[in-house]
Short mmCIF file of C-alpha atoms in Angstrom, two decimals:
data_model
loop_
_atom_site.label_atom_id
_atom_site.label_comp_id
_atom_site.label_asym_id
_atom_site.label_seq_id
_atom_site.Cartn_x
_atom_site.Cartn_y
_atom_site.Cartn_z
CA UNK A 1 108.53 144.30 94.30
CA UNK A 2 106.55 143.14 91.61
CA UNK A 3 103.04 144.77 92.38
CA UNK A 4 101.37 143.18 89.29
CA UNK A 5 101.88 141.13 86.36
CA UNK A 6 99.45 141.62 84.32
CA UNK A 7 98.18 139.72 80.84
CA UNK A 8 97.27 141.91 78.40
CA UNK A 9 97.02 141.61 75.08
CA UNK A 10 96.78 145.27 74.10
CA UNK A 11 100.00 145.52 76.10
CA UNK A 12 99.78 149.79 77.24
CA UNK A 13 96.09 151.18 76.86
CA UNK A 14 94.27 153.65 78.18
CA UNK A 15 93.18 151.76 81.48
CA UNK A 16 96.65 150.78 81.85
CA UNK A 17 97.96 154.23 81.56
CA UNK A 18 95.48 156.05 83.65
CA UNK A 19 94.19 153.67 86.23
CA UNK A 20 96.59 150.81 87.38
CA UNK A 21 99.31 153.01 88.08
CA UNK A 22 97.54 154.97 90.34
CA UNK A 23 96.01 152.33 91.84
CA UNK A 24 98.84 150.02 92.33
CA UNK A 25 101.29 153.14 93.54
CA UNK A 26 103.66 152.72 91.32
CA UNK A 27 105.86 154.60 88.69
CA UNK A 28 107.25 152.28 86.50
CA UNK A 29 106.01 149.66 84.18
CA UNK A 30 108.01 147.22 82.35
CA UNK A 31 106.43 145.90 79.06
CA UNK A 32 107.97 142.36 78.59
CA UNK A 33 107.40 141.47 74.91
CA UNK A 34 110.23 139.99 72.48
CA UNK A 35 108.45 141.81 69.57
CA UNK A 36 107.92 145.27 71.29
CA UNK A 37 111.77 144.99 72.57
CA UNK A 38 112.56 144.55 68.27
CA UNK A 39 109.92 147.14 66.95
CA UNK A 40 110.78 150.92 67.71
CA UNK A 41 108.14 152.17 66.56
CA UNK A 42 106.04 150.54 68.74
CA UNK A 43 108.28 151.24 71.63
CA UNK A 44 107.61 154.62 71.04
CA UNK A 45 104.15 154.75 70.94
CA UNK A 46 104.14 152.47 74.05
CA UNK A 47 106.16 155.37 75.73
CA UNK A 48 103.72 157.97 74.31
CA UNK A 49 100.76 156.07 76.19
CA UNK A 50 101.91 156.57 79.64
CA UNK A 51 101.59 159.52 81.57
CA UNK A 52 104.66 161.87 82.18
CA UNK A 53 105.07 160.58 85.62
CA UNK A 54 105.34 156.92 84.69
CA UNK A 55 108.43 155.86 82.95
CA UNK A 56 108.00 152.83 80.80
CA UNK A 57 110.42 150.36 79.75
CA UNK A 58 110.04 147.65 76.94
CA UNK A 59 112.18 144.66 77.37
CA UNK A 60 112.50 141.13 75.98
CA UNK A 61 111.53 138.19 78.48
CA UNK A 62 115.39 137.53 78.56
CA UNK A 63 116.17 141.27 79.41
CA UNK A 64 113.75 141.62 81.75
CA UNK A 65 114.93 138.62 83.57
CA UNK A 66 118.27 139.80 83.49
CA UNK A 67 116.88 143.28 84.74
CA UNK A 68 115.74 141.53 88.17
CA UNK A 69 119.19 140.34 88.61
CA UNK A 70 120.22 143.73 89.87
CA UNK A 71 118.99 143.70 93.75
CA UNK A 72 118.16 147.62 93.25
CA UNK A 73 115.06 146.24 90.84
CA UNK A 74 114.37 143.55 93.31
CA UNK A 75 113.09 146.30 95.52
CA UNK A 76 111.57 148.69 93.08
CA UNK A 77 107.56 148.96 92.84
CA UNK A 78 106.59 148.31 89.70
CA UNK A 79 104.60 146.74 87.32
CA UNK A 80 105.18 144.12 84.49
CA UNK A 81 102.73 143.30 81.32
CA UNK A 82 102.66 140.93 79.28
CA UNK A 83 100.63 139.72 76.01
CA UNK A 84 100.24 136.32 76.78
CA UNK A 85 99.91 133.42 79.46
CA UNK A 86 103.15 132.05 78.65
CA UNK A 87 105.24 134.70 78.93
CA UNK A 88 103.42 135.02 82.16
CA UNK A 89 104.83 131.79 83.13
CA UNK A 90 108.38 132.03 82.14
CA UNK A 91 108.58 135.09 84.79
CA UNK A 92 106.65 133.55 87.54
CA UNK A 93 109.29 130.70 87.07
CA UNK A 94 112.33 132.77 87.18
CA UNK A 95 111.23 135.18 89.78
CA UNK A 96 109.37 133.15 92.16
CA UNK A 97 109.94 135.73 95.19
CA UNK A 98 109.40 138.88 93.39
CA UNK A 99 106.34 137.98 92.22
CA UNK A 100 102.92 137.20 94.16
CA UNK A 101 99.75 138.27 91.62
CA UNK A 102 99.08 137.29 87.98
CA UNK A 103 96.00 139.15 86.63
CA UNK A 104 94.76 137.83 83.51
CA UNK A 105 92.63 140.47 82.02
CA UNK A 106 92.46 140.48 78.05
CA UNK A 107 94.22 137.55 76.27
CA UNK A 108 94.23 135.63 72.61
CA UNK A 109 91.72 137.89 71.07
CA UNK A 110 94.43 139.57 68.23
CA UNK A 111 96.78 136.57 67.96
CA UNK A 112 95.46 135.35 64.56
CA UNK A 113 94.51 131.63 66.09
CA UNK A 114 91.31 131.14 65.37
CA UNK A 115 88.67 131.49 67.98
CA UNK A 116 86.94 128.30 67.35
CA UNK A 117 90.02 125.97 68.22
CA UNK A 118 90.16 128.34 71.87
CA UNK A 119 88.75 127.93 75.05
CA UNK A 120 86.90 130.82 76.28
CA UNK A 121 86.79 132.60 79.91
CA UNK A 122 84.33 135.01 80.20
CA UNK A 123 84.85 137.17 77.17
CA UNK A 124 88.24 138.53 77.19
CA UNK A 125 90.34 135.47 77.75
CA UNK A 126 90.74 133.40 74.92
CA UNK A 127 92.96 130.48 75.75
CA UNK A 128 94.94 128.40 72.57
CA UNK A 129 96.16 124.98 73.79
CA UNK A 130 99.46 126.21 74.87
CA UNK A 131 98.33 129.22 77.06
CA UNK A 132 95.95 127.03 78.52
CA UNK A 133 98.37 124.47 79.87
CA UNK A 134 100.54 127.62 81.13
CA UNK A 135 97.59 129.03 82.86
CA UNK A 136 97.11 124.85 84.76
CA UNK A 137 100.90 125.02 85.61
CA UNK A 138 100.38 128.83 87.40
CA UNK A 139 97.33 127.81 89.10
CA UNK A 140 98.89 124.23 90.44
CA UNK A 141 101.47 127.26 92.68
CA UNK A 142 99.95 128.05 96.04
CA UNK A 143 102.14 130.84 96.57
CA UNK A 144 100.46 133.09 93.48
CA UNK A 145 97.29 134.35 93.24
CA UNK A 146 96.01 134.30 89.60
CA UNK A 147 93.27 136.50 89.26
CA UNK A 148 90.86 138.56 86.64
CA UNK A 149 90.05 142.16 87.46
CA UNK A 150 89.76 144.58 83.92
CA UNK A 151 90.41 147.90 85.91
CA UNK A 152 91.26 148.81 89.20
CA UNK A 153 87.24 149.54 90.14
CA UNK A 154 85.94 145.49 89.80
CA UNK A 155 86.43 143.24 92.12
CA UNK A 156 89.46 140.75 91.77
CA UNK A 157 88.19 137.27 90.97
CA UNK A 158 90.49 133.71 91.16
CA UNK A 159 90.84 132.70 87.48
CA UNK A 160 90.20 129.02 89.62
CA UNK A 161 86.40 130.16 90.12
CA UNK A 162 85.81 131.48 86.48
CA UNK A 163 87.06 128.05 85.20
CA UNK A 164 84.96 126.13 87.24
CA UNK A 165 81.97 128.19 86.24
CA UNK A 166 82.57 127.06 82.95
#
């Protein structure tokens, strides 16, 4: 089971390393990024930013929907981030059982798209035009709960109430 899928665009930090882990009980975390699967060196210091006890893998979107085909992952608690919305969407899609949360912590702030042609969400989400039209088509789906909680320690809140508030 997917315990989280979580939009980050720092990918592996420190709060990912340390807290959500814990916090979510589980092991393994799957970094879905196309340029992360092609750059070794930053798969590498991806795996250097996880504890010993938490194995990280770095796959494309493709490979990591391909990765779920194998009904030994289906059951497997982990935990999947990604750097953006749409990526975000492209899983939820594909693996509409496996997954049941989308947390949308920290998004468009390094993407090189200017901030004034953005919408903003509080002060880490930073939506371009296509992430934004991802994030509608995720929070049209009853069955997952798209939420914005930084670290483990705040309170989850529905991305549907921080839009509202404007």
């Amino acid at each position: 089971m997917i315990k989280e899928l979580r939009v980050d665009d720092r990918l592996i930090h420190g709060q990912i390393a340390l807290t959500w882990p814990k916090a979510l009980g589980v092991n393994r975390i799957i970094v879905t990024n196309d340029a992360a699967n092609d750059d070794k060196t930053q798969q590498m210091s991806l795996k250097m930013a996880v504890p010993t006890n938490v194995k990280a893998l770095i796959r494309s979107v493709e490979d990591t929907l391909s990765f779920f085909e194998n009904p030994k992952a289906q059951t497997a608690d982990l935990m999947i981030i990604v750097n953006n919305i749409v990526d975000a969407k492209k899983l939820v899609d594909n693996l509409p059982t496996l997954i049941e949360r989308v947390n949308i912590a920290n998004v468009g702030r390094f993407d090189g798209i200017p901030t004034d042609d953005k919408i903003s969400i509080g002060s880490s989400i930073l939506l371009s035009v296509n992430e934004k039209r991802a994030l509608d088509s995720l929070l049209e789906d009853p069955k997952i709960d798209v939420v914005h909680q930084i670290i483990p320690d705040n309170s989850a809140r529905k991305l549907k109430d921080l839009i509202k508030k404007g």
